[in-house]
Short mmCIF file of C-alpha atoms in Angstrom, two decimals:
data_model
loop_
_atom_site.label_atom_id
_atom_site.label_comp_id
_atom_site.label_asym_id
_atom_site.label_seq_id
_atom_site.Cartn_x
_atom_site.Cartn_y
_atom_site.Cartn_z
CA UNK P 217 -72.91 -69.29 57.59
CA UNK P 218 -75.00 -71.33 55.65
CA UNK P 219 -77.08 -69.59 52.86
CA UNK P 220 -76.14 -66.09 54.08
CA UNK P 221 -75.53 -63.71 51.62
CA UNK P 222 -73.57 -60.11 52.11
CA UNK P 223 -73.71 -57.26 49.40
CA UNK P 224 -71.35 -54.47 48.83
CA UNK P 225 -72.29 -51.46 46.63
CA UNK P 226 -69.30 -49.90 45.17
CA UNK P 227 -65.97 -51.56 43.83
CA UNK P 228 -63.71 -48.70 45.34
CA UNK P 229 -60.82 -50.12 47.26
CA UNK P 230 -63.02 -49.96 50.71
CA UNK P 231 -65.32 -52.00 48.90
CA UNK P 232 -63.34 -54.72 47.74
CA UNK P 233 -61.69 -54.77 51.28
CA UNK P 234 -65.32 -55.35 52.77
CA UNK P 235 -66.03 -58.16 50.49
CA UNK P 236 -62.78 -60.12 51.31
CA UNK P 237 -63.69 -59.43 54.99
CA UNK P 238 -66.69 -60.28 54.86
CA UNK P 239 -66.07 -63.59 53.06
CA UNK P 240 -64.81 -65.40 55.94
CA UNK P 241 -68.38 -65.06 57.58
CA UNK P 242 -70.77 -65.15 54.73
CA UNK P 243 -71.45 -68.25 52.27
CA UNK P 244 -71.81 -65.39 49.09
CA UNK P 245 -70.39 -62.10 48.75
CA UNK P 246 -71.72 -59.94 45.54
CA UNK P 247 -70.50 -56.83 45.31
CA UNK P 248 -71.87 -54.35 42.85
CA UNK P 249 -70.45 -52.30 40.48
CA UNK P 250 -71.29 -49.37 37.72
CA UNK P 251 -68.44 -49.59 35.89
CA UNK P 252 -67.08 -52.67 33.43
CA UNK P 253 -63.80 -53.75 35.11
CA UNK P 254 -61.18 -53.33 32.51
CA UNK P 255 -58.58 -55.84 31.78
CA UNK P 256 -55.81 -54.35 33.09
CA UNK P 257 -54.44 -51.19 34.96
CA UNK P 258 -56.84 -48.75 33.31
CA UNK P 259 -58.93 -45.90 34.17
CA UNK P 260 -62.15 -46.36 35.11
CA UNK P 261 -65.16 -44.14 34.83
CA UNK P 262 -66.44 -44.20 38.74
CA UNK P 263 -63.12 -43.48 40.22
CA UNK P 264 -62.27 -40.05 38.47
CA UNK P 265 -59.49 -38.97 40.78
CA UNK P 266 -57.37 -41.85 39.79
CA UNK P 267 -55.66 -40.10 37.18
CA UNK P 268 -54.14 -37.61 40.14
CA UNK P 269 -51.14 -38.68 42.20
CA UNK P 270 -51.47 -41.80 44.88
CA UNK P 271 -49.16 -42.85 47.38
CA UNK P 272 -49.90 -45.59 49.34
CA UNK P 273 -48.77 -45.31 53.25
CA UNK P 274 -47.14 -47.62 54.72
CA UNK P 275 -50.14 -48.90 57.07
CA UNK P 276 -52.36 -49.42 54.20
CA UNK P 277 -49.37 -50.94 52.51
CA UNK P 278 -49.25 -53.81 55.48
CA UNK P 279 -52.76 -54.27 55.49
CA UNK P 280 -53.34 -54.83 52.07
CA UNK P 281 -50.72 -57.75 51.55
CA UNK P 282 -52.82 -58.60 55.44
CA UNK P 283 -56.11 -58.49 53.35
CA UNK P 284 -54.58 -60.39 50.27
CA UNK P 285 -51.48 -62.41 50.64
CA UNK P 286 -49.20 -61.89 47.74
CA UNK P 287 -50.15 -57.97 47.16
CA UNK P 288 -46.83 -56.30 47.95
CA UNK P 289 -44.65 -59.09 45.67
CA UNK P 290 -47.26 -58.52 42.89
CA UNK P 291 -47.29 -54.81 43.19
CA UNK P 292 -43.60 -55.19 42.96
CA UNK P 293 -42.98 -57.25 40.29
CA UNK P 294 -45.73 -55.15 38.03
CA UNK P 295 -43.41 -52.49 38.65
CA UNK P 296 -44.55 -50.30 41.62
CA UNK P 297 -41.83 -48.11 43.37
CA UNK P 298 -40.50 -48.80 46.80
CA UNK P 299 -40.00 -45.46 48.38
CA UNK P 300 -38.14 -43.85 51.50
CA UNK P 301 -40.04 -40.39 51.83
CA UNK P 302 -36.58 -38.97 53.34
CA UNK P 303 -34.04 -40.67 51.43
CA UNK P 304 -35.92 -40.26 47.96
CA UNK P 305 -37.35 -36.90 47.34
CA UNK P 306 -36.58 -33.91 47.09
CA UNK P 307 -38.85 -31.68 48.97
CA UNK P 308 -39.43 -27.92 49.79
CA UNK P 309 -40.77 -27.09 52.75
CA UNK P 310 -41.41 -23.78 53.74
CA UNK P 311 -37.98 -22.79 55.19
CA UNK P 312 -35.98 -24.72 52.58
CA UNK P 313 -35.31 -28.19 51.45
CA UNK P 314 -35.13 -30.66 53.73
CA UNK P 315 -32.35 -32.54 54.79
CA UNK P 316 -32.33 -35.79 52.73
CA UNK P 317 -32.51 -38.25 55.71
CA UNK P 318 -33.54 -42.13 55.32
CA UNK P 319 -36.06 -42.77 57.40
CA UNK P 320 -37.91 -46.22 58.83
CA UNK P 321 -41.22 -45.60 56.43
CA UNK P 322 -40.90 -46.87 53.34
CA UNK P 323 -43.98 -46.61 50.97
CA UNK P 324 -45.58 -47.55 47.20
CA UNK P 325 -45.71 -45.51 45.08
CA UNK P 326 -47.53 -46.71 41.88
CA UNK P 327 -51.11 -45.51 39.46
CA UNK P 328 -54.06 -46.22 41.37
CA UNK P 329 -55.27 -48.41 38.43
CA UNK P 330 -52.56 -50.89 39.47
CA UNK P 331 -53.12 -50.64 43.00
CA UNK P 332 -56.96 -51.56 42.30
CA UNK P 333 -56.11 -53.84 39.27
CA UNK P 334 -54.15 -55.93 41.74
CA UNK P 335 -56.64 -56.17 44.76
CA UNK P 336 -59.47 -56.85 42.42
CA UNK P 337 -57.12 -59.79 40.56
CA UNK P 338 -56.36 -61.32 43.98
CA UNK P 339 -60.27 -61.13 45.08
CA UNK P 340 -61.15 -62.97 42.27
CA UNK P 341 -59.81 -65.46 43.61
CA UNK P 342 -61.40 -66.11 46.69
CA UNK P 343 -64.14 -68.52 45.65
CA UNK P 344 -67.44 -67.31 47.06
CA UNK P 345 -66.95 -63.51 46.18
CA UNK P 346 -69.04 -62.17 43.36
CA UNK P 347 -68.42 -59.21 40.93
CA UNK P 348 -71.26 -57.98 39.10
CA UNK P 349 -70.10 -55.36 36.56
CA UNK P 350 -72.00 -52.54 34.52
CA UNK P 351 -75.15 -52.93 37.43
CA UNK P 352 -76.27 -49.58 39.34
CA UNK P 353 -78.04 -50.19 42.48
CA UNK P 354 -80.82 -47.87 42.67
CA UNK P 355 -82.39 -48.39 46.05
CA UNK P 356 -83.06 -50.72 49.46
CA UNK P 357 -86.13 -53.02 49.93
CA UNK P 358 -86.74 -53.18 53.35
CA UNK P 359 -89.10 -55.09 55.48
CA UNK P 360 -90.68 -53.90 58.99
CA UNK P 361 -91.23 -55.33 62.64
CA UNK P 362 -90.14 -53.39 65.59
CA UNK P 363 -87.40 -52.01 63.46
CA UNK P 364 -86.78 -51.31 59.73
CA UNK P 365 -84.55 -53.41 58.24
CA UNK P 366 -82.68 -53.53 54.94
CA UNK P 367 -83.61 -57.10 53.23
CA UNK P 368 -82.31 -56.53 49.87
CA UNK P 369 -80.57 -53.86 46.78
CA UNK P 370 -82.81 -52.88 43.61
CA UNK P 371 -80.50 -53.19 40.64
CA UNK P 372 -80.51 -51.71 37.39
CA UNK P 373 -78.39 -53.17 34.51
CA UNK P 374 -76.47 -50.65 32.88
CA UNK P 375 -76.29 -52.27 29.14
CA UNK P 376 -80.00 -52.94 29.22
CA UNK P 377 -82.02 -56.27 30.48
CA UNK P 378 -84.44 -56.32 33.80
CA UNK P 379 -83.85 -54.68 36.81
CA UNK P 380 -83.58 -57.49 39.81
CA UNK P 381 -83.49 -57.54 43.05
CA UNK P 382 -80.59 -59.07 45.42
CA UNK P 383 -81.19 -60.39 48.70
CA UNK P 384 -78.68 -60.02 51.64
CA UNK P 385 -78.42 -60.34 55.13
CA UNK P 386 -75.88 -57.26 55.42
CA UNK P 387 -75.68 -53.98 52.95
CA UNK P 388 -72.39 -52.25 52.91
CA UNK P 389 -72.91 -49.04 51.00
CA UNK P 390 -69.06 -48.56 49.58
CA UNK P 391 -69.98 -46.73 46.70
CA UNK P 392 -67.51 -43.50 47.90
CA UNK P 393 -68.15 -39.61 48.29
CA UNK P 394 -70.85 -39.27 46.13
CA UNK P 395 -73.25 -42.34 47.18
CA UNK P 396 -76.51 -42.05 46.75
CA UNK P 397 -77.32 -43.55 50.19
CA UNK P 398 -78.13 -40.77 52.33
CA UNK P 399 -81.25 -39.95 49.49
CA UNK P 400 -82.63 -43.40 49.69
CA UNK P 401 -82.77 -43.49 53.75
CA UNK P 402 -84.31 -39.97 53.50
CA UNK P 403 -86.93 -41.90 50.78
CA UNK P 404 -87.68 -44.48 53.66
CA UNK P 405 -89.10 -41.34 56.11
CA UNK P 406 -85.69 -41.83 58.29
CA UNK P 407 -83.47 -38.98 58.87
CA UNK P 408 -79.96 -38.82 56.80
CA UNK P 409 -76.91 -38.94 59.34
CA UNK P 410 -75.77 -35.51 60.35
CA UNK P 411 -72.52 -34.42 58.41
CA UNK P 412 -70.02 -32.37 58.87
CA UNK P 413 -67.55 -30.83 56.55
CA UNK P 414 -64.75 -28.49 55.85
CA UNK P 415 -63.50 -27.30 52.67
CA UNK P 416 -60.22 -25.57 52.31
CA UNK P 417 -61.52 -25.09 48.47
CA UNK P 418 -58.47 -27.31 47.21
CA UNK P 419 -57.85 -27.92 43.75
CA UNK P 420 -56.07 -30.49 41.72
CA UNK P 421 -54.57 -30.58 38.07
CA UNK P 422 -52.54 -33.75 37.10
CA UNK P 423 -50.78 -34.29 34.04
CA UNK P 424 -48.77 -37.80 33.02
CA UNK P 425 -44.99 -38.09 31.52
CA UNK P 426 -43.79 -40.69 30.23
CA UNK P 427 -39.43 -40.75 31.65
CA UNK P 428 -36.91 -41.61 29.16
CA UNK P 429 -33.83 -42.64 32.36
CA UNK P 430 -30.76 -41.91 29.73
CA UNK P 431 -32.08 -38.15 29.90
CA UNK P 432 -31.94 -37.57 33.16
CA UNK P 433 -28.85 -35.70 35.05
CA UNK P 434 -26.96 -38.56 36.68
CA UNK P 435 -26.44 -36.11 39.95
CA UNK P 436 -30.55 -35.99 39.86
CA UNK P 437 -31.32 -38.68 43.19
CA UNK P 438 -34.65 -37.52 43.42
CA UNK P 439 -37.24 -40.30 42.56
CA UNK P 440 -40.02 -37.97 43.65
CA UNK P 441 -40.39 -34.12 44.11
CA UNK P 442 -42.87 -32.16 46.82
CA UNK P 443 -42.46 -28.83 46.72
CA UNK P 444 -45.52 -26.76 49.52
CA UNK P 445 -46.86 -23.79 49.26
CA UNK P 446 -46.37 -21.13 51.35
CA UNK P 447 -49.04 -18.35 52.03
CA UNK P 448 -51.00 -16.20 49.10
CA UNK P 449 -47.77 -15.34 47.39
CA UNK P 450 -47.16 -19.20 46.46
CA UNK P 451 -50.22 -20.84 47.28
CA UNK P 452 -49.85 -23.72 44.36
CA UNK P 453 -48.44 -26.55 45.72
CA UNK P 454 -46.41 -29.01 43.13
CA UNK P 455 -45.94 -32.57 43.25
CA UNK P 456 -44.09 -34.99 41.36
CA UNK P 457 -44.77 -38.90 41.79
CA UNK P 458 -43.10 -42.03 39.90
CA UNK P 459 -45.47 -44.71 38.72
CA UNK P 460 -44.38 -47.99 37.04
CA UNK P 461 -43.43 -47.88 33.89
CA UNK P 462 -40.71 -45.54 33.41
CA UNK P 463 -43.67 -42.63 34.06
CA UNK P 464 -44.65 -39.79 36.27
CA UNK P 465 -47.80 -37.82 37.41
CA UNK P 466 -46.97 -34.28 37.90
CA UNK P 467 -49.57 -32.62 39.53
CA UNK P 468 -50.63 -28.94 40.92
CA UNK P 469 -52.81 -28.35 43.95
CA UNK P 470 -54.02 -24.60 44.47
CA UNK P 471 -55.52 -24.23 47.73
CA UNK P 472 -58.11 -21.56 49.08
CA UNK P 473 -59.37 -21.57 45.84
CA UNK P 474 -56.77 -20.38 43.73
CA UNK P 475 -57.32 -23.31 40.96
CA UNK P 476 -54.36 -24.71 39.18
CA UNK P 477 -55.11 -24.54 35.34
CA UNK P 478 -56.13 -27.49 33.02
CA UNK P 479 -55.28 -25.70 29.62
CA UNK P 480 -52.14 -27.55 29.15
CA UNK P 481 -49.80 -24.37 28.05
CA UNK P 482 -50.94 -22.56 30.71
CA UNK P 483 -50.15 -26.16 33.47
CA UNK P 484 -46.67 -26.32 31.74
CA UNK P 485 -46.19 -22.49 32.57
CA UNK P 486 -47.10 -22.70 36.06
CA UNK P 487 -44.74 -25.56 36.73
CA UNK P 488 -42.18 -22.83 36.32
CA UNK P 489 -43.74 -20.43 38.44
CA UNK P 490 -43.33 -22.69 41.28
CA UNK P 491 -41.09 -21.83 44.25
CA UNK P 492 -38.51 -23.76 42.44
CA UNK P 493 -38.45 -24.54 38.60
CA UNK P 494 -37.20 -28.17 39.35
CA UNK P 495 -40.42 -29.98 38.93
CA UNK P 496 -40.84 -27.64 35.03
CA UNK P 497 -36.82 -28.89 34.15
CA UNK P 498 -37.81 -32.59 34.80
CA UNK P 499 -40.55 -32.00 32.58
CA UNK P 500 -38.89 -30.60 30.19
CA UNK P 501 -36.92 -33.79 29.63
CA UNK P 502 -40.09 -36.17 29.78
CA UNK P 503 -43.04 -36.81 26.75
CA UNK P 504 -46.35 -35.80 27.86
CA UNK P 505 -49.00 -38.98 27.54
CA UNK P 506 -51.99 -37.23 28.60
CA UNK P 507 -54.89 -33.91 28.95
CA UNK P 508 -54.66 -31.99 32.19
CA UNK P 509 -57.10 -33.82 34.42
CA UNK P 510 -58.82 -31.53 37.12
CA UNK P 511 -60.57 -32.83 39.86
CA UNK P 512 -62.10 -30.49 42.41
CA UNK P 513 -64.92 -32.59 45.14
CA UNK P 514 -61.95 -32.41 47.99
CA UNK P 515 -63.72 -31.33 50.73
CA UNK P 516 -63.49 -33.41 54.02
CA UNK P 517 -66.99 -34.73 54.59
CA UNK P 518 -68.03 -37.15 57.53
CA UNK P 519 -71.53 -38.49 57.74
CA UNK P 520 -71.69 -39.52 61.31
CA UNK P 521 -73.67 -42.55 61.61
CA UNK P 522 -72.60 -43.14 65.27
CA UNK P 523 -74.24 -40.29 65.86
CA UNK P 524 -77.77 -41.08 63.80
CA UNK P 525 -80.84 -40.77 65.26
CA UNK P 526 -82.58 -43.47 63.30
CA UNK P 527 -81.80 -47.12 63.03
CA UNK P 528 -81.55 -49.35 60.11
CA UNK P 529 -80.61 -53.17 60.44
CA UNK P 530 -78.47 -54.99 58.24
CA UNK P 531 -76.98 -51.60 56.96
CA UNK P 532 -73.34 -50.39 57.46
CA UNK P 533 -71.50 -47.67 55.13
CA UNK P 534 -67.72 -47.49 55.32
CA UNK P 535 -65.08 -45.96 53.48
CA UNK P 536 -65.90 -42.64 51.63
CA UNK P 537 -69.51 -43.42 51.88
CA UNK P 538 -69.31 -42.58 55.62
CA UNK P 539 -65.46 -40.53 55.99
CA UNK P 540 -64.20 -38.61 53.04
CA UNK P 541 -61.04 -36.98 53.66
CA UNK P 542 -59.10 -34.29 51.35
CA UNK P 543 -57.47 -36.54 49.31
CA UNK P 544 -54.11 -34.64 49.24
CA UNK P 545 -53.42 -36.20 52.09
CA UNK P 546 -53.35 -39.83 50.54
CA UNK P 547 -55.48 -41.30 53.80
CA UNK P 548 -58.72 -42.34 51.73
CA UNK P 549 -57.02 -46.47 50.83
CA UNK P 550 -55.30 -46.49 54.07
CA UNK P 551 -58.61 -45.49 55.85
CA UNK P 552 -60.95 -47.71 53.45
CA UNK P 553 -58.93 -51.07 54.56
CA UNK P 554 -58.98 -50.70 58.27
CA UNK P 555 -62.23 -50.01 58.47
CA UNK P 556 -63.27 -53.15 56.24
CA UNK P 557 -60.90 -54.86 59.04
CA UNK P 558 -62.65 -53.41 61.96
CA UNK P 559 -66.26 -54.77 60.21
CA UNK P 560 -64.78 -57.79 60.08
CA UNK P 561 -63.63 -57.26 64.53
CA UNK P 562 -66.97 -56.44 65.11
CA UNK P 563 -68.49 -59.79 63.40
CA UNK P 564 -65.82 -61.75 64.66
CA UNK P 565 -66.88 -60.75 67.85
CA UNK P 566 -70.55 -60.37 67.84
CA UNK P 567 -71.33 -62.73 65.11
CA UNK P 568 -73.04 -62.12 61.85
CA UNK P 569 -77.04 -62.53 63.28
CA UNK P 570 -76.51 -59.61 65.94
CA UNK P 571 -78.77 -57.15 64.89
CA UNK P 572 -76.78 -54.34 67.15
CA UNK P 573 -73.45 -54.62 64.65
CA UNK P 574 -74.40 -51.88 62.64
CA UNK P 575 -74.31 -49.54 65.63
CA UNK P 576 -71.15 -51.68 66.67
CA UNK P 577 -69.30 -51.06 64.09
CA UNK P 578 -70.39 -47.22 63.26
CA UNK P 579 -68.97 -46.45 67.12
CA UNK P 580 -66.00 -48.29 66.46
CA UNK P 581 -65.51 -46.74 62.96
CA UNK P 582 -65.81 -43.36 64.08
CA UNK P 583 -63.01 -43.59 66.93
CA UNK P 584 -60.68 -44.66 64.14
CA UNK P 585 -61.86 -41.82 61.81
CA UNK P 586 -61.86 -39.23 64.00
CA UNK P 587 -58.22 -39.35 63.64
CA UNK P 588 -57.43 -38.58 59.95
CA UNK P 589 -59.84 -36.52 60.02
CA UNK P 590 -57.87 -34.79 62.69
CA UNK P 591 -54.78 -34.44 61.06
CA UNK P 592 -56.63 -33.63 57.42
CA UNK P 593 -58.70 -30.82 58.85
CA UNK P 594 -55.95 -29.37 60.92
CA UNK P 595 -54.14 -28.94 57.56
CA UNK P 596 -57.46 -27.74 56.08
CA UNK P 597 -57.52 -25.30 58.92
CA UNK P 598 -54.57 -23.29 57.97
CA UNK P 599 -55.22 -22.46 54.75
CA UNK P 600 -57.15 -18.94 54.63
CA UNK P 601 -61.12 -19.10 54.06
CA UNK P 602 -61.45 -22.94 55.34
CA UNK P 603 -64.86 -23.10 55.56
CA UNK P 604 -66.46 -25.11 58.30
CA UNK P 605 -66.95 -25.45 62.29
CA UNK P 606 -63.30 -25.62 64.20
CA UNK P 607 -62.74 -27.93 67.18
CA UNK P 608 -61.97 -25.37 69.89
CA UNK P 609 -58.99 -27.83 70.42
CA UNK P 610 -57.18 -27.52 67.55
CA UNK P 611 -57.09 -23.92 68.63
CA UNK P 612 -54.50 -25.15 71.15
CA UNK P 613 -52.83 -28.01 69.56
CA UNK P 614 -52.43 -26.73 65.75
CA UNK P 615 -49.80 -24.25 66.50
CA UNK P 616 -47.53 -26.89 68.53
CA UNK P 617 -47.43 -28.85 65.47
CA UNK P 618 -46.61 -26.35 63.15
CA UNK P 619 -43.71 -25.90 65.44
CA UNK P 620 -42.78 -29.52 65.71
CA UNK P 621 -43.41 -29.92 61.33
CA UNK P 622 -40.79 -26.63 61.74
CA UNK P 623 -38.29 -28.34 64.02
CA UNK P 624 -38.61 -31.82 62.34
CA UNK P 625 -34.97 -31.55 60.51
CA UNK P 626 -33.31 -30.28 63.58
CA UNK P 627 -34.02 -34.12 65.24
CA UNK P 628 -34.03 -36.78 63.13
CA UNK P 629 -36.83 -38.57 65.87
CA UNK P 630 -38.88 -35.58 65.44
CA UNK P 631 -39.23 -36.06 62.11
CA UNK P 632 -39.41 -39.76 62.52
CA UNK P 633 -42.80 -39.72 64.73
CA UNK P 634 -44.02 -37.25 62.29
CA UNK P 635 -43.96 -39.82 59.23
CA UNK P 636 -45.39 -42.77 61.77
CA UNK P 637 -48.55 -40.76 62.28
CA UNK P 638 -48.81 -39.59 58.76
CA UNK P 639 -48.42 -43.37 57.80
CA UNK P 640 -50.94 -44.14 59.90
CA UNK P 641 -48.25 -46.81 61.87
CA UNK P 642 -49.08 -44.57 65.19
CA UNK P 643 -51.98 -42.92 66.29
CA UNK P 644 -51.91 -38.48 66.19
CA UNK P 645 -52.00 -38.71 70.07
CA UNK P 646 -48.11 -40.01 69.12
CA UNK P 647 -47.06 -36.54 68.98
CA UNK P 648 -48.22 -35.04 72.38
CA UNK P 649 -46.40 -37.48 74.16
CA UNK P 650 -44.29 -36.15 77.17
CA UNK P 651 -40.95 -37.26 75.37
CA UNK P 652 -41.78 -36.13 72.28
CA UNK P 653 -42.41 -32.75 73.33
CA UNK P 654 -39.45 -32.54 75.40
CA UNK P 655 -37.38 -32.75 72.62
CA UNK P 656 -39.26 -30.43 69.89
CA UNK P 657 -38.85 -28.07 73.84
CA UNK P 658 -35.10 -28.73 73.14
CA UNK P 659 -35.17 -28.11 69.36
CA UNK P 660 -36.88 -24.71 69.79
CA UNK P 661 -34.56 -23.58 72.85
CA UNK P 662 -31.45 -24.03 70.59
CA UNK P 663 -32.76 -22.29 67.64
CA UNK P 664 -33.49 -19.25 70.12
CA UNK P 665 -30.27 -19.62 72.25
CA UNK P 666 -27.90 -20.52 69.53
CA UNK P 667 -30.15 -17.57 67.33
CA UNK P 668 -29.84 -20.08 64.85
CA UNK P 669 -32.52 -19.89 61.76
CA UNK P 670 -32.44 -22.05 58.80
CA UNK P 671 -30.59 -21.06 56.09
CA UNK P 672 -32.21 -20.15 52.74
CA UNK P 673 -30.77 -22.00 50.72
CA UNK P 674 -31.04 -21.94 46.76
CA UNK P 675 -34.59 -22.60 45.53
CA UNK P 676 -32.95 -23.31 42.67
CA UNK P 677 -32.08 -26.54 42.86
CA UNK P 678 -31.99 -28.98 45.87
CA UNK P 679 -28.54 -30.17 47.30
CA UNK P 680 -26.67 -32.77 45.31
CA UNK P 681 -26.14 -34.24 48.52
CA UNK P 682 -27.65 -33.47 51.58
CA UNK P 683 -26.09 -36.40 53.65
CA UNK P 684 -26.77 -39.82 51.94
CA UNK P 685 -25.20 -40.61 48.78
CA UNK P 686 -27.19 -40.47 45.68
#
């Protein structure tokens, strides 16, 4: 360990996972940043979508207070929201709200400036880890023998002064969806990593409320609202999440490229065009505190460096710099940890002067990400005019779970297994198992038998009590 020196580009959340991995097996960790880290939980320039809605699941959750001990209690006591998915909100599926069930998955639910305020506090503190703010890295020096090999970053201060160069015995590139990466290797003669990617053309448009509690309808239980779309005739999807601090992002996701709006008149009437005008009525109620924020770069992209034809020593990307999923599917933190964790399996195992632990880790990696992206695409998939190659596979398997997401009130274990995948606490193959499908079997032969269909209920409002009291 002595003298070694590991450098991560990009303080996303992946990022300052990585560096607290990689702390335990380097002497110095510096991990570079464009942005000035603001004192506080505030926005940030570099991480745009942070103003839309951000649920933590429950295995990123875990791994964080894993990563840095003291995360959940912090996170709680700053005021982030403990939530059961089934007990707390109030959500419209296609065939009509869903039974209000507690479930075993609780989650946080808080602004993604806290969540990263609070890693980035707790990081600090871990003696030989390095934050330099306000510095764009700009390129790799590399040096040459019977491989190429990255040696060191190019920096560029962003507030002026000389560029300089920082040494390292391992790159991470963690500097998210749009790293510049791929253009530098190209610059070296190498080949970028083939990609793949599929775009449902998915659309965001977030808004924040500030919630005065004495307004609110005491028979209202709902912390949080979902409400789906369902085909072209409603194909804007509304969300409402709480964050700490008696406040709430409300936001609108238009898929298959029908954009929600970011005029605010125009976001304030299409909250009531929604399949149900409860998510406009809580609004109604609440103080607006921001713009419409629109974000649109959702497309699932994976750069596949277990499949890359070159090679490049002391180089690993992770995060969104190799796997970037749709992000209304709230995978990206969840995704970003385990991966750091799985860097730190492979050095654990191989040691940190194996010159194969790139290509170690990028096989490793991959069999992880290959399941959110999975379960992202899938939902990508059924959503008209999804653009991109897909897996003959899903041809098969989509339309089962469509069914089981169908039957998922009619058996509470149904929709149990459901939220453990989603949450990441079991892997997607958790859903094709010979039990499982025995009872969603079951579920389907008493809705035909019985000719039982769901009833439509009132769009109006959800039940004032659908089984658990408010």
């Amino acid at each position: 360990m002595e003298n070694t020196h590991a450098i991560v580009i990009g303080g996303s959340m992946a990022g300052l996972c990585a560096a607290c991995v990689l702390s335990k097996f380097y002497e110095k960790v510096t991990v570079i940043d464009r942005d000035a880290y603001p004192a506080g939980a505030h926005e940030r320039p570099g991480v745009p979508q942070s103003r839309h809605v951000h649920a933590l699941l429950m295995r990123g959750r875990l791994e964080l207070d894993r990563l840095f001990p003291g995360f959940e209690k912090t996170m709680l006591e700053r005021g982030a929201i403990d939530i059961n998915f089934g007990r707390d909100f109030a959500a419209l599926r296609a065939d009509g709200w869903a039974e209000r069930r507690p479930n075993s998955i609780t989650t946080l639910f808080a602004s993604r400036v806290l969540i990263e305020e609070t890693v980035r506090e707790l990081l600090r503190r871990i003696p030989n880890v390095e934050l330099i703010e306000r510095a764009e890295a700009v390129g790799f020096e590399t040096v040459r023998s019977d491989s190429i090999r990255v040696s060191a970053v190019k920096v560029n201060p962003r507030d002026g002064g000389s560029s300089f160069t920082l040494t390292g015995d391992l790159i991470v590139d963690a500097s998210g969806r749009t790293t510049k990466v791929p253009s530098w290797i190209e610059a070296m003669g190498l080949p970028s990593p083939p990609e793949t990617v599929v775009d449902s053309h998915t659309g965001y448009a977030s808004r924040w409320y500030k919630v005065d509690p004495e307004r609110r309808p005491k028979d209202w239980w709902w912390k949080g609202i979902w409400i789906d779309p369902i085909a072209v005739s409603f194909s804007t999807a509304g969300v409402l999440f709480p964050v700490e601090g008696n406040r709430m992002i409300v936001s609108l996701a238009g898929i298959g490229g029908h954009y929600p709006p970011s005029d605010e008149a125009e976001f304030t009437a299409m909250l009531a065009k929604l399949r149900s005008p409860i998510i406009a009525q809580e609004v109604a109620l609440a103080e607006p505190m921001s713009q419409v924020y629109s974000y649109r770069q959702m497309a699932n992209r994976w750069r596949h460096y277990d499949k890359w034809a070159a090679r490049l020593d002391g180089f690993v990307a992770l995060g969104d710099s190799s796997c970037a999923f749709n992000p209304v599917y709230g995978q990206g933190m969840t995704s970003g940890a385990l991966s750091a964790l799985m860097l730190g399996e492979c050095l654990e195992k191989n040691g940190i002067n194996d010159v194969e632990v790139p290509r170690k880790f990028f096989a490793a990696q991959a069999r992880f990400q290959a399941e959110p992206w999975g379960l992202a695409t899938a939902s990508d998939f059924r959503v008209p005019g999804t653009e991109g190659k897909r897996p003959l596979m899903s041809r098969v398997t989509d339309p089962l779970v469509s069914k089981m997401f169908q039957v998922a009130n009619d058996d509470p274990a149904i929709g149990e297994r459901i939220g453990e995948v989603i949450n990441m606490m079991k892997p997607p193959s958790a859903l094709f198992e010979a039990s499982l499908l025995k009872m969603i079997a079951k579920a389907w032969s008493r809705r035909l038998i019985k000719g039982r269909k769901r009833e439509k209920e009132s769009t109006a409002m959800p039940p004032l009590a659908l089984g658990v009291e408010g």
